[in-house]
PDB file of C-alpha atoms in Angstrom:
ATOM      1  CA  UNK C   1      -0.038  -0.077   0.109  1.00 48.00           C
ATOM      2  CA  UNK C   2       2.812   2.416   0.964  1.00 43.00           C
ATOM      3  CA  UNK C   3       4.796   1.458  -2.192  1.00 52.00           C
ATOM      4  CA  UNK C   4       1.816   2.194  -4.378  1.00 53.00           C
ATOM      5  CA  UNK C   5       1.289   5.825  -2.692  1.00 43.00           C
ATOM      6  CA  UNK C   6       4.757   6.662  -3.292  1.00 46.00           C
ATOM      7  CA  UNK C   7       4.694   5.524  -6.838  1.00 55.00           C
ATOM      8  CA  UNK C   8       1.539   7.821  -7.553  1.00 57.00           C
ATOM      9  CA  UNK C   9       3.312  10.892  -5.908  1.00 52.00           C
ATOM     10  CA  UNK C  10       6.284  10.495  -7.977  1.00 53.00           C
ATOM     11  CA  UNK C  11       4.233  10.033 -11.199  1.00 51.00           C
ATOM     12  CA  UNK C  12       2.272  13.400 -10.183  1.00 52.00           C
ATOM     13  CA  UNK C  13       5.563  15.247  -9.489  1.00 52.00           C
ATOM     14  CA  UNK C  14       7.510  14.143 -12.552  1.00 51.00           C
ATOM     15  CA  UNK C  15       8.240  16.884 -15.126  1.00 52.00           C
ATOM     16  CA  UNK C  16       5.953  17.082 -18.147  1.00 51.00           C
ATOM     17  CA  UNK C  17       7.127  15.803 -21.464  1.00 52.00           C
ATOM     18  CA  UNK C  18       9.232  18.124 -23.479  1.00 53.00           C
ATOM     19  CA  UNK C  19       7.295  20.351 -25.969  1.00 50.00           C
ATOM     20  CA  UNK C  20       9.352  21.302 -29.357  1.00 53.00           C
ATOM     21  CA  UNK C  21       9.780  25.124 -29.654  1.00 53.00           C
ATOM     22  CA  UNK C  22       7.476  26.964 -32.092  1.00 54.00           C
ATOM     23  CA  UNK C  23       8.697  27.248 -35.714  1.00 53.00           C
ATOM     24  CA  UNK C  24      10.018  30.417 -36.884  1.00 51.00           C
ATOM     25  CA  UNK C  25       7.748  32.348 -39.210  1.00 50.00           C
ATOM     26  CA  UNK C  26      10.785  32.249 -41.669  1.00 50.00           C
ATOM     27  CA  UNK C  27      10.403  28.449 -41.770  1.00 51.00           C
ATOM     28  CA  UNK C  28       6.957  28.533 -42.837  1.00 56.00           C
ATOM     29  CA  UNK C  29       6.030  27.665 -46.454  1.00 56.00           C
ATOM     30  CA  UNK C  30       4.052  30.882 -47.170  1.00 57.00           C
ATOM     31  CA  UNK C  31       6.965  33.017 -45.810  1.00 60.00           C
ATOM     32  CA  UNK C  32       9.397  31.219 -48.063  1.00 64.00           C
ATOM     33  CA  UNK C  33       7.174  31.624 -51.001  1.00 67.00           C
ATOM     34  CA  UNK C  34       6.926  35.401 -50.481  1.00 68.00           C
ATOM     35  CA  UNK C  35      10.664  35.684 -50.084  1.00 76.00           C
ATOM     36  CA  UNK C  36      11.327  33.846 -53.395  1.00 77.00           C
ATOM     37  CA  UNK C  37       8.663  36.137 -55.159  1.00 79.00           C
ATOM     38  CA  UNK C  38      10.386  39.300 -53.736  1.00 81.00           C
ATOM     39  CA  UNK C  39      13.779  37.999 -54.890  1.00 81.00           C
ATOM     40  CA  UNK C  40      12.318  37.281 -58.283  1.00 81.00           C
ATOM     41  CA  UNK C  41      10.835  40.682 -58.607  1.00 85.00           C
ATOM     42  CA  UNK C  42      14.174  42.407 -57.561  1.00 84.00           C
ATOM     43  CA  UNK C  43      15.902  40.378 -60.466  1.00 85.00           C
ATOM     44  CA  UNK C  44      13.271  41.514 -62.998  1.00 86.00           C
ATOM     45  CA  UNK C  45      13.630  45.049 -61.881  1.00 86.00           C
ATOM     46  CA  UNK C  46      17.455  44.973 -62.227  1.00 88.00           C
ATOM     47  CA  UNK C  47      17.201  43.080 -65.646  1.00 87.00           C
ATOM     48  CA  UNK C  48      14.578  45.913 -66.835  1.00 84.00           C
ATOM     49  CA  UNK C  49      16.979  48.483 -65.687  1.00 85.00           C
ATOM     50  CA  UNK C  50      19.943  46.990 -67.232  1.00 86.00           C
ATOM     51  CA  UNK C  51      18.156  46.727 -70.592  1.00 87.00           C
ATOM     52  CA  UNK C  52      16.355  50.135 -70.546  1.00 87.00           C
ATOM     53  CA  UNK C  53      19.312  52.228 -69.027  1.00 88.00           C
ATOM     54  CA  UNK C  54      21.163  52.346 -72.484  1.00 88.00           C
ATOM     55  CA  UNK C  55      18.203  53.478 -74.365  1.00 87.00           C
ATOM     56  CA  UNK C  56      17.222  55.944 -71.813  1.00 87.00           C
ATOM     57  CA  UNK C  57      20.821  57.272 -71.851  1.00 89.00           C
ATOM     58  CA  UNK C  58      20.747  57.704 -75.475  1.00 89.00           C
ATOM     59  CA  UNK C  59      17.366  59.455 -75.656  1.00 88.00           C
ATOM     60  CA  UNK C  60      18.581  61.790 -72.801  1.00 87.00           C
ATOM     61  CA  UNK C  61      21.845  62.384 -74.475  1.00 88.00           C
ATOM     62  CA  UNK C  62      20.502  63.022 -78.018  1.00 87.00           C
ATOM     63  CA  UNK C  63      16.931  64.357 -77.471  1.00 84.00           C
ATOM     64  CA  UNK C  64      16.272  65.760 -74.140  1.00 87.00           C
ATOM     65  CA  UNK C  65      19.780  67.459 -73.575  1.00 91.00           C
ATOM     66  CA  UNK C  66      19.614  69.237 -77.072  1.00 89.00           C
ATOM     67  CA  UNK C  67      16.112  70.394 -76.391  1.00 89.00           C
ATOM     68  CA  UNK C  68      17.236  71.934 -73.123  1.00 91.00           C
ATOM     69  CA  UNK C  69      20.030  73.521 -74.799  1.00 91.00           C
ATOM     70  CA  UNK C  70      18.045  74.801 -77.568  1.00 92.00           C
ATOM     71  CA  UNK C  71      15.719  76.321 -75.176  1.00 92.00           C
ATOM     72  CA  UNK C  72      18.616  78.098 -73.521  1.00 93.00           C
ATOM     73  CA  UNK C  73      20.043  79.233 -76.912  1.00 92.00           C
ATOM     74  CA  UNK C  74      16.584  80.727 -77.638  1.00 93.00           C
ATOM     75  CA  UNK C  75      17.087  83.175 -74.896  1.00 94.00           C
ATOM     76  CA  UNK C  76      20.585  84.330 -76.021  1.00 93.00           C
ATOM     77  CA  UNK C  77      22.293  86.303 -78.866  1.00 92.00           C
ATOM     78  CA  UNK C  78      25.009  84.270 -80.676  1.00 90.00           C
ATOM     79  CA  UNK C  79      26.521  84.163 -84.039  1.00 86.00           C
ATOM     80  CA  UNK C  80      28.397  80.791 -83.661  1.00 86.00           C
ATOM     81  CA  UNK C  81      31.701  82.944 -83.839  1.00 85.00           C
ATOM     82  CA  UNK C  82      31.822  84.519 -80.323  1.00 85.00           C
ATOM     83  CA  UNK C  83      32.977  82.184 -77.675  1.00 86.00           C
ATOM     84  CA  UNK C  84      30.006  82.549 -75.350  1.00 88.00           C
ATOM     85  CA  UNK C  85      26.293  83.441 -76.059  1.00 90.00           C
ATOM     86  CA  UNK C  86      24.977  86.605 -74.687  1.00 91.00           C
ATOM     87  CA  UNK C  87      21.814  86.170 -72.572  1.00 92.00           C
ATOM     88  CA  UNK C  88      19.038  88.433 -73.597  1.00 91.00           C
ATOM     89  CA  UNK C  89      16.045  86.647 -72.078  1.00 89.00           C
ATOM     90  CA  UNK C  90      12.800  86.942 -74.042  1.00 92.00           C
ATOM     91  CA  UNK C  91      13.958  89.460 -76.626  1.00 92.00           C
ATOM     92  CA  UNK C  92      14.011  86.956 -79.364  1.00 92.00           C
ATOM     93  CA  UNK C  93      10.359  85.778 -78.769  1.00 93.00           C
ATOM     94  CA  UNK C  94       9.286  89.268 -78.603  1.00 93.00           C
ATOM     95  CA  UNK C  95      11.076  90.197 -81.943  1.00 92.00           C
ATOM     96  CA  UNK C  96       9.444  87.032 -83.652  1.00 92.00           C
ATOM     97  CA  UNK C  97       5.991  87.900 -82.668  1.00 90.00           C
ATOM     98  CA  UNK C  98       6.294  91.521 -83.553  1.00 91.00           C
ATOM     99  CA  UNK C  99       7.812  90.710 -86.988  1.00 89.00           C
ATOM    100  CA  UNK C 100       5.526  90.748 -90.064  1.00 89.00           C
ATOM    101  CA  UNK C 101       7.948  88.394 -91.822  1.00 90.00           C
ATOM    102  CA  UNK C 102       7.590  85.940 -88.912  1.00 92.00           C
ATOM    103  CA  UNK C 103       3.783  86.152 -89.195  1.00 92.00           C
ATOM    104  CA  UNK C 104       3.747  85.630 -92.868  1.00 93.00           C
ATOM    105  CA  UNK C 105       5.933  82.590 -92.290  1.00 94.00           C
ATOM    106  CA  UNK C 106       3.479  81.380 -89.781  1.00 94.00           C
ATOM    107  CA  UNK C 107       0.664  81.952 -92.290  1.00 95.00           C
ATOM    108  CA  UNK C 108       2.458  80.082 -95.173  1.00 95.00           C
ATOM    109  CA  UNK C 109       3.185  77.219 -92.764  1.00 94.00           C
ATOM    110  CA  UNK C 110      -0.521  76.893 -91.668  1.00 94.00           C
ATOM    111  CA  UNK C 111      -1.504  76.982 -95.644  1.00 95.00           C
ATOM    112  CA  UNK C 112       1.182  74.200 -96.291  1.00 95.00           C
ATOM    113  CA  UNK C 113      -0.075  71.900 -93.480  1.00 94.00           C
ATOM    114  CA  UNK C 114      -3.646  72.211 -94.085  1.00 95.00           C
ATOM    115  CA  UNK C 115      -3.405  71.642 -97.936  1.00 96.00           C
ATOM    116  CA  UNK C 116      -0.849  68.766 -97.755  1.00 95.00           C
ATOM    117  CA  UNK C 117      -2.691  66.899 -94.834  1.00 94.00           C
ATOM    118  CA  UNK C 118      -6.173  67.238 -96.476  1.00 95.00           C
ATOM    119  CA  UNK C 119      -5.439  66.536-100.069  1.00 95.00           C
ATOM    120  CA  UNK C 120      -3.016  63.614 -99.108  1.00 95.00           C
ATOM    121  CA  UNK C 121      -5.719  61.895 -96.911  1.00 95.00           C
ATOM    122  CA  UNK C 122      -8.539  62.565 -99.472  1.00 94.00           C
ATOM    123  CA  UNK C 123      -6.590  61.347-102.469  1.00 94.00           C
ATOM    124  CA  UNK C 124      -4.917  58.614-100.385  1.00 93.00           C
ATOM    125  CA  UNK C 125      -8.300  56.991 -99.286  1.00 93.00           C
ATOM    126  CA  UNK C 126      -9.492  57.294-102.870  1.00 92.00           C
ATOM    127  CA  UNK C 127      -6.558  55.495-104.283  1.00 91.00           C
ATOM    128  CA  UNK C 128      -6.659  52.744-101.676  1.00 91.00           C
ATOM    129  CA  UNK C 129     -10.218  52.112-102.631  1.00 89.00           C
ATOM    130  CA  UNK C 130      -9.318  51.672-106.351  1.00 88.00           C
ATOM    131  CA  UNK C 131      -6.327  49.490-105.533  1.00 87.00           C
ATOM    132  CA  UNK C 132      -8.770  47.416-103.301  1.00 85.00           C
ATOM    133  CA  UNK C 133     -10.915  46.490-106.265  1.00 83.00           C
ATOM    134  CA  UNK C 134      -8.324  43.861-107.242  1.00 76.00           C
ATOM    135  CA  UNK C 135      -8.205  44.896-110.852  1.00 75.00           C
ATOM    136  CA  UNK C 136      -5.590  43.390-113.279  1.00 77.00           C
ATOM    137  CA  UNK C 137      -2.262  45.248-112.737  1.00 74.00           C
ATOM    138  CA  UNK C 138      -3.468  46.768-109.432  1.00 74.00           C
ATOM    139  CA  UNK C 139      -0.323  45.566-107.589  1.00 80.00           C
ATOM    140  CA  UNK C 140       2.093  47.157-110.126  1.00 83.00           C
ATOM    141  CA  UNK C 141       0.082  50.403-109.903  1.00 81.00           C
ATOM    142  CA  UNK C 142       0.047  50.493-106.101  1.00 83.00           C
ATOM    143  CA  UNK C 143       3.859  49.711-106.286  1.00 84.00           C
ATOM    144  CA  UNK C 144       4.341  52.680-108.610  1.00 84.00           C
ATOM    145  CA  UNK C 145       2.229  54.930-106.633  1.00 85.00           C
ATOM    146  CA  UNK C 146       4.254  54.153-103.468  1.00 87.00           C
ATOM    147  CA  UNK C 147       7.490  54.563-105.105  1.00 88.00           C
ATOM    148  CA  UNK C 148       7.893  58.511-104.804  1.00 88.00           C
ATOM    149  CA  UNK C 149       7.789  58.013-101.101  1.00 90.00           C
ATOM    150  CA  UNK C 150      11.067  56.157-101.144  1.00 88.00           C
ATOM    151  CA  UNK C 151      12.907  58.500-103.277  1.00 87.00           C
ATOM    152  CA  UNK C 152      15.119  61.324-101.822  1.00 87.00           C
ATOM    153  CA  UNK C 153      13.480  64.808-101.605  1.00 87.00           C
ATOM    154  CA  UNK C 154      16.432  66.027-103.859  1.00 87.00           C
ATOM    155  CA  UNK C 155      15.526  63.342-106.655  1.00 90.00           C
ATOM    156  CA  UNK C 156      12.106  64.343-106.423  1.00 91.00           C
ATOM    157  CA  UNK C 157      12.826  67.987-106.730  1.00 91.00           C
ATOM    158  CA  UNK C 158      15.165  67.460-109.702  1.00 90.00           C
ATOM    159  CA  UNK C 159      12.452  65.450-111.353  1.00 91.00           C
ATOM    160  CA  UNK C 160       9.785  68.144-110.802  1.00 93.00           C
ATOM    161  CA  UNK C 161      12.056  71.043-111.671  1.00 91.00           C
ATOM    162  CA  UNK C 162      12.228  69.572-115.189  1.00 90.00           C
ATOM    163  CA  UNK C 163       8.351  69.104-115.397  1.00 91.00           C
ATOM    164  CA  UNK C 164       7.744  72.742-114.316  1.00 91.00           C
ATOM    165  CA  UNK C 165      10.254  74.237-116.726  1.00 88.00           C
ATOM    166  CA  UNK C 166       8.164  76.600-118.721  1.00 86.00           C
ATOM    167  CA  UNK C 167      10.180  76.192-121.831  1.00 85.00           C
ATOM    168  CA  UNK C 168      10.915  72.487-122.039  1.00 84.00           C
ATOM    169  CA  UNK C 169       8.977  70.866-119.214  1.00 84.00           C
ATOM    170  CA  UNK C 170       6.079  68.466-119.468  1.00 87.00           C
ATOM    171  CA  UNK C 171       3.652  71.026-117.899  1.00 88.00           C
ATOM    172  CA  UNK C 172       4.173  73.144-120.967  1.00 87.00           C
ATOM    173  CA  UNK C 173       2.602  70.216-123.141  1.00 87.00           C
ATOM    174  CA  UNK C 174      -0.312  70.064-120.824  1.00 86.00           C
ATOM    175  CA  UNK C 175      -0.955  73.875-120.957  1.00 86.00           C
ATOM    176  CA  UNK C 176      -0.345  73.874-124.710  1.00 87.00           C
ATOM    177  CA  UNK C 177      -3.169  71.534-125.276  1.00 85.00           C
ATOM    178  CA  UNK C 178      -5.411  74.166-123.835  1.00 86.00           C
ATOM    179  CA  UNK C 179      -3.827  76.789-125.744  1.00 84.00           C
ATOM    180  CA  UNK C 180      -2.306  78.392-122.668  1.00 84.00           C
ATOM    181  CA  UNK C 181       1.208  79.175-121.899  1.00 84.00           C
ATOM    182  CA  UNK C 182       2.819  77.460-118.980  1.00 85.00           C
ATOM    183  CA  UNK C 183       3.318  79.789-115.988  1.00 88.00           C
ATOM    184  CA  UNK C 184       6.724  80.436-114.237  1.00 88.00           C
ATOM    185  CA  UNK C 185       6.127  77.904-111.577  1.00 89.00           C
ATOM    186  CA  UNK C 186       9.481  78.370-109.680  1.00 90.00           C
ATOM    187  CA  UNK C 187      10.135  81.941-110.068  1.00 88.00           C
ATOM    188  CA  UNK C 188       6.562  83.422-109.712  1.00 89.00           C
ATOM    189  CA  UNK C 189       5.301  84.648-106.216  1.00 90.00           C
ATOM    190  CA  UNK C 190       1.879  83.381-107.283  1.00 90.00           C
ATOM    191  CA  UNK C 191       2.815  79.825-108.478  1.00 92.00           C
ATOM    192  CA  UNK C 192       5.867  78.838-106.467  1.00 93.00           C
ATOM    193  CA  UNK C 193       3.716  77.672-103.279  1.00 94.00           C
ATOM    194  CA  UNK C 194       1.239  75.786-105.369  1.00 93.00           C
ATOM    195  CA  UNK C 195       4.240  74.120-107.301  1.00 93.00           C
ATOM    196  CA  UNK C 196       5.867  72.965-103.977  1.00 94.00           C
ATOM    197  CA  UNK C 197       2.479  71.692-102.606  1.00 94.00           C
ATOM    198  CA  UNK C 198       1.973  69.492-105.722  1.00 94.00           C
ATOM    199  CA  UNK C 199       5.527  67.999-105.339  1.00 94.00           C
ATOM    200  CA  UNK C 200       4.985  67.510-101.533  1.00 94.00           C
ATOM    201  CA  UNK C 201       1.583  65.779-102.211  1.00 94.00           C
ATOM    202  CA  UNK C 202       2.769  63.601-104.845  1.00 94.00           C
ATOM    203  CA  UNK C 203       5.727  62.427-102.694  1.00 93.00           C
ATOM    204  CA  UNK C 204       3.761  61.464 -99.709  1.00 92.00           C
ATOM    205  CA  UNK C 205       0.220  60.442-101.005  1.00 93.00           C
ATOM    206  CA  UNK C 206       1.569  56.867-102.054  1.00 91.00           C
ATOM    207  CA  UNK C 207       2.348  56.106 -98.376  1.00 93.00           C
ATOM    208  CA  UNK C 208      -0.948  57.206 -97.364  1.00 94.00           C
ATOM    209  CA  UNK C 209      -2.691  54.960 -99.926  1.00 93.00           C
ATOM    210  CA  UNK C 210      -0.847  52.036 -98.852  1.00 92.00           C
ATOM    211  CA  UNK C 211      -1.486  52.317 -95.162  1.00 93.00           C
ATOM    212  CA  UNK C 212      -5.270  52.831 -96.100  1.00 93.00           C
ATOM    213  CA  UNK C 213      -5.125  49.861 -98.357  1.00 91.00           C
ATOM    214  CA  UNK C 214      -3.630  47.642 -95.737  1.00 90.00           C
ATOM    215  CA  UNK C 215      -6.421  48.774 -93.356  1.00 90.00           C
ATOM    216  CA  UNK C 216      -9.154  48.271 -95.927  1.00 89.00           C
ATOM    217  CA  UNK C 217      -8.026  44.617 -96.610  1.00 87.00           C
ATOM    218  CA  UNK C 218      -8.185  43.967 -92.883  1.00 86.00           C
ATOM    219  CA  UNK C 219     -11.761  44.943 -92.538  1.00 82.00           C
ATOM    220  CA  UNK C 220     -14.300  42.201 -91.579  1.00 81.00           C
ATOM    221  CA  UNK C 221     -15.788  40.925 -94.765  1.00 81.00           C
ATOM    222  CA  UNK C 222     -19.041  39.763 -92.873  1.00 83.00           C
ATOM    223  CA  UNK C 223     -19.940  43.406 -92.190  1.00 80.00           C
ATOM    224  CA  UNK C 224     -19.565  44.600 -95.721  1.00 77.00           C
ATOM    225  CA  UNK C 225     -21.601  41.479 -96.963  1.00 80.00           C
ATOM    226  CA  UNK C 226     -24.421  42.274 -94.517  1.00 82.00           C
ATOM    227  CA  UNK C 227     -24.420  45.852 -96.048  1.00 77.00           C
ATOM    228  CA  UNK C 228     -24.762  44.622 -99.449  1.00 80.00           C
ATOM    229  CA  UNK C 229     -27.615  42.285 -98.386  1.00 80.00           C
ATOM    230  CA  UNK C 230     -29.391  45.086 -96.873  1.00 76.00           C
ATOM    231  CA  UNK C 231     -29.212  46.766-100.292  1.00 76.00           C
ATOM    232  CA  UNK C 232     -26.401  49.285 -99.519  1.00 76.00           C
ATOM    233  CA  UNK C 233     -24.694  50.360-102.761  1.00 78.00           C
ATOM    234  CA  UNK C 234     -20.912  50.854-102.875  1.00 79.00           C
ATOM    235  CA  UNK C 235     -20.970  54.469-102.011  1.00 81.00           C
ATOM    236  CA  UNK C 236     -23.225  54.073 -99.022  1.00 80.00           C
ATOM    237  CA  UNK C 237     -21.075  51.105 -97.602  1.00 82.00           C
ATOM    238  CA  UNK C 238     -18.110  53.259 -98.064  1.00 82.00           C
ATOM    239  CA  UNK C 239     -19.432  56.234 -96.426  1.00 82.00           C
ATOM    240  CA  UNK C 240     -21.273  54.382 -93.565  1.00 83.00           C
ATOM    241  CA  UNK C 241     -19.058  51.583 -92.786  1.00 84.00           C
ATOM    242  CA  UNK C 242     -15.718  51.675 -94.303  1.00 85.00           C
ATOM    243  CA  UNK C 243     -14.933  55.100 -93.327  1.00 86.00           C
ATOM    244  CA  UNK C 244     -15.821  54.872 -89.627  1.00 85.00           C
ATOM    245  CA  UNK C 245     -13.931  51.371 -89.597  1.00 86.00           C
ATOM    246  CA  UNK C 246     -10.869  53.290 -91.062  1.00 88.00           C
ATOM    247  CA  UNK C 247     -11.061  56.044 -88.240  1.00 86.00           C
ATOM    248  CA  UNK C 248      -7.907  54.505 -86.344  1.00 87.00           C
ATOM    249  CA  UNK C 249      -6.002  54.589 -89.530  1.00 90.00           C
ATOM    250  CA  UNK C 250      -7.106  58.043 -90.242  1.00 90.00           C
ATOM    251  CA  UNK C 251      -6.203  59.420 -86.862  1.00 89.00           C
ATOM    252  CA  UNK C 252      -2.720  57.742 -87.184  1.00 90.00           C
ATOM    253  CA  UNK C 253      -2.220  59.200 -90.646  1.00 92.00           C
ATOM    254  CA  UNK C 254      -3.420  62.532 -89.689  1.00 91.00           C
ATOM    255  CA  UNK C 255      -0.999  62.752 -86.745  1.00 89.00           C
ATOM    256  CA  UNK C 256       2.084  61.666 -88.833  1.00 91.00           C
ATOM    257  CA  UNK C 257       1.228  63.556 -91.920  1.00 93.00           C
ATOM    258  CA  UNK C 258       1.004  66.882 -89.776  1.00 92.00           C
ATOM    259  CA  UNK C 259       4.332  66.278 -88.254  1.00 90.00           C
ATOM    260  CA  UNK C 260       5.888  65.465 -91.638  1.00 91.00           C
ATOM    261  CA  UNK C 261       4.234  68.500 -93.029  1.00 92.00           C
ATOM    262  CA  UNK C 262       5.676  70.791 -90.557  1.00 92.00           C
ATOM    263  CA  UNK C 263       9.182  69.186 -91.236  1.00 88.00           C
ATOM    264  CA  UNK C 264       9.116  69.744 -94.764  1.00 89.00           C
ATOM    265  CA  UNK C 265      12.582  70.938 -95.857  1.00 90.00           C
ATOM    266  CA  UNK C 266      14.367  69.120 -98.698  1.00 89.00           C
ATOM    267  CA  UNK C 267      11.864  70.080-101.485  1.00 91.00           C
ATOM    268  CA  UNK C 268      11.877  73.657-100.506  1.00 92.00           C
ATOM    269  CA  UNK C 269      15.579  73.693-100.245  1.00 91.00           C
ATOM    270  CA  UNK C 270      16.233  72.199-103.700  1.00 91.00           C
ATOM    271  CA  UNK C 271      13.340  73.941-105.622  1.00 92.00           C
ATOM    272  CA  UNK C 272      12.917  77.603-104.346  1.00 91.00           C
ATOM    273  CA  UNK C 273      15.114  78.178-101.391  1.00 90.00           C
ATOM    274  CA  UNK C 274      12.371  79.990 -99.643  1.00 90.00           C
ATOM    275  CA  UNK C 275      11.842  82.335-102.320  1.00 86.00           C
ATOM    276  CA  UNK C 276      10.861  84.172-104.381  1.00 89.00           C
ATOM    277  CA  UNK C 277      10.325  87.029-102.066  1.00 89.00           C
ATOM    278  CA  UNK C 278       9.993  84.530 -99.002  1.00 89.00           C
ATOM    279  CA  UNK C 279       6.621  83.327-100.557  1.00 91.00           C
ATOM    280  CA  UNK C 280       7.591  79.668 -99.997  1.00 93.00           C
ATOM    281  CA  UNK C 281       9.564  80.224 -96.565  1.00 93.00           C
ATOM    282  CA  UNK C 282       7.818  77.830 -94.084  1.00 93.00           C
ATOM    283  CA  UNK C 283       8.589  77.405 -90.324  1.00 93.00           C
ATOM    284  CA  UNK C 284      11.339  74.745 -90.848  1.00 93.00           C
ATOM    285  CA  UNK C 285      13.003  76.685 -93.692  1.00 94.00           C
ATOM    286  CA  UNK C 286      12.939  79.783 -91.628  1.00 94.00           C
ATOM    287  CA  UNK C 287      14.728  78.089 -88.811  1.00 94.00           C
ATOM    288  CA  UNK C 288      17.466  76.832 -90.968  1.00 93.00           C
ATOM    289  CA  UNK C 289      17.793  80.198 -92.937  1.00 92.00           C
ATOM    290  CA  UNK C 290      18.393  82.253 -89.565  1.00 92.00           C
ATOM    291  CA  UNK C 291      20.642  79.819 -88.075  1.00 90.00           C
ATOM    292  CA  UNK C 292      22.881  78.727 -90.843  1.00 90.00           C
ATOM    293  CA  UNK C 293      22.738  81.487 -93.376  1.00 89.00           C
ATOM    294  CA  UNK C 294      22.295  84.653 -91.311  1.00 89.00           C
ATOM    295  CA  UNK C 295      24.114  82.951 -88.236  1.00 90.00           C
ATOM    296  CA  UNK C 296      21.459  84.308 -85.869  1.00 91.00           C
ATOM    297  CA  UNK C 297      21.416  81.260 -83.455  1.00 91.00           C
ATOM    298  CA  UNK C 298      19.226  82.698 -80.775  1.00 92.00           C
ATOM    299  CA  UNK C 299      16.473  83.760 -83.397  1.00 91.00           C
ATOM    300  CA  UNK C 300      16.617  80.197 -84.974  1.00 92.00           C
ATOM    301  CA  UNK C 301      16.484  78.504 -81.698  1.00 94.00           C
ATOM    302  CA  UNK C 302      13.521  80.689 -80.446  1.00 94.00           C
ATOM    303  CA  UNK C 303      11.579  79.792 -83.801  1.00 94.00           C
ATOM    304  CA  UNK C 304      12.429  76.109 -83.086  1.00 93.00           C
ATOM    305  CA  UNK C 305      10.933  76.277 -79.775  1.00 94.00           C
ATOM    306  CA  UNK C 306       7.769  77.953 -81.338  1.00 93.00           C
ATOM    307  CA  UNK C 307       7.545  75.040 -83.607  1.00 93.00           C
ATOM    308  CA  UNK C 308       7.899  72.460 -80.990  1.00 91.00           C
ATOM    309  CA  UNK C 309       5.226  74.066 -78.873  1.00 92.00           C
ATOM    310  CA  UNK C 310       2.849  74.268 -81.969  1.00 92.00           C
ATOM    311  CA  UNK C 311       3.358  70.515 -82.807  1.00 90.00           C
ATOM    312  CA  UNK C 312       2.828  69.566 -79.199  1.00 90.00           C
ATOM    313  CA  UNK C 313      -0.376  71.703 -78.933  1.00 90.00           C
ATOM    314  CA  UNK C 314      -1.737  70.265 -82.208  1.00 88.00           C
ATOM    315  CA  UNK C 315      -0.905  66.753 -81.093  1.00 84.00           C
ATOM    316  CA  UNK C 316      -2.636  67.378 -77.774  1.00 86.00           C
ATOM    317  CA  UNK C 317      -5.787  68.595 -79.284  1.00 85.00           C
ATOM    318  CA  UNK C 318      -5.926  65.606 -81.675  1.00 81.00           C
ATOM    319  CA  UNK C 319      -5.615  63.157 -78.788  1.00 79.00           C
ATOM    320  CA  UNK C 320      -7.962  65.153 -76.770  1.00 77.00           C
ATOM    321  CA  UNK C 321     -10.729  65.679 -79.110  1.00 70.00           C
ATOM    322  CA  UNK C 322     -10.423  63.793 -82.506  1.00 68.00           C
ATOM    323  CA  UNK C 323      -9.427  60.486 -80.832  1.00 63.00           C
ATOM    324  CA  UNK C 324     -12.930  60.564 -79.163  1.00 65.00           C
ATOM    325  CA  UNK C 325     -14.485  59.721 -82.575  1.00 65.00           C
ATOM    326  CA  UNK C 326     -12.181  56.903 -83.381  1.00 65.00           C
ATOM    327  CA  UNK C 327     -13.897  53.565 -83.417  1.00 59.00           C
ATOM    328  CA  UNK C 328     -11.592  50.960 -82.303  1.00 53.00           C
TER     329      UNK C 328
END
């Protein structure tokens, strides 16, 4: 009996069995998975930085830094001979906006952009519609229409200088058929700007037509077939269905053609040099003329800043208002 009581007391006073310590949160499967994800994310960030940094560095060196340097030069007076530009503040901008010549340059640039963009889009979509009819020889004709776009501006200008020659050019033959004399296209203040507009449109309309043609060939055929079954003729289908479906392409071409028209330079340089009497001086030619012919770097830089602001404003307006009418 006594032995039994002693054994029970020892059993109640014996130490409890050892309990394993709690596992650390780092040893839990969820914590390990989160740590691996963070390490993987850090590696992706470093890889992105390693791949993007060279491109960002090139853009900063060759785009952003020249733009900032040009902004500074626009507030200076410098002829590229003096060792340092002379800071004049906003005098160049004030002189530009009070100059009748510069206001005339802005007007010529506006006419140039509006005519080139409008005619290029209208003629381009008309040519694309003809090419899309799949007539015999259509591929060759579309290639010929696109070929002026890949030619250099100097080559195009040389061709059209011969065409516009009032004594020996092809335009003389056209006017002679109607009993008229060919005008002095290049040396006349009345005809010089229309001549350059014809050349610029002829050079770029092939690109517009090919882009429109590619977009037309990608349109859903069942939609056009449904319109034909509903009794819509070809013009109604084009106006009600094709043109709305082409709105993304039209928006793209409008933006790119406006930028290209503002930057037109080579044709003007080869054919008229901004003349006669500054009748073909656009903003891009004015910038070159002030900087590299008259060596007025500050004036040229101020005009280029104005051109940059105009392009940014036009692009912003297009994305803000015109893109609302685009059907994607």
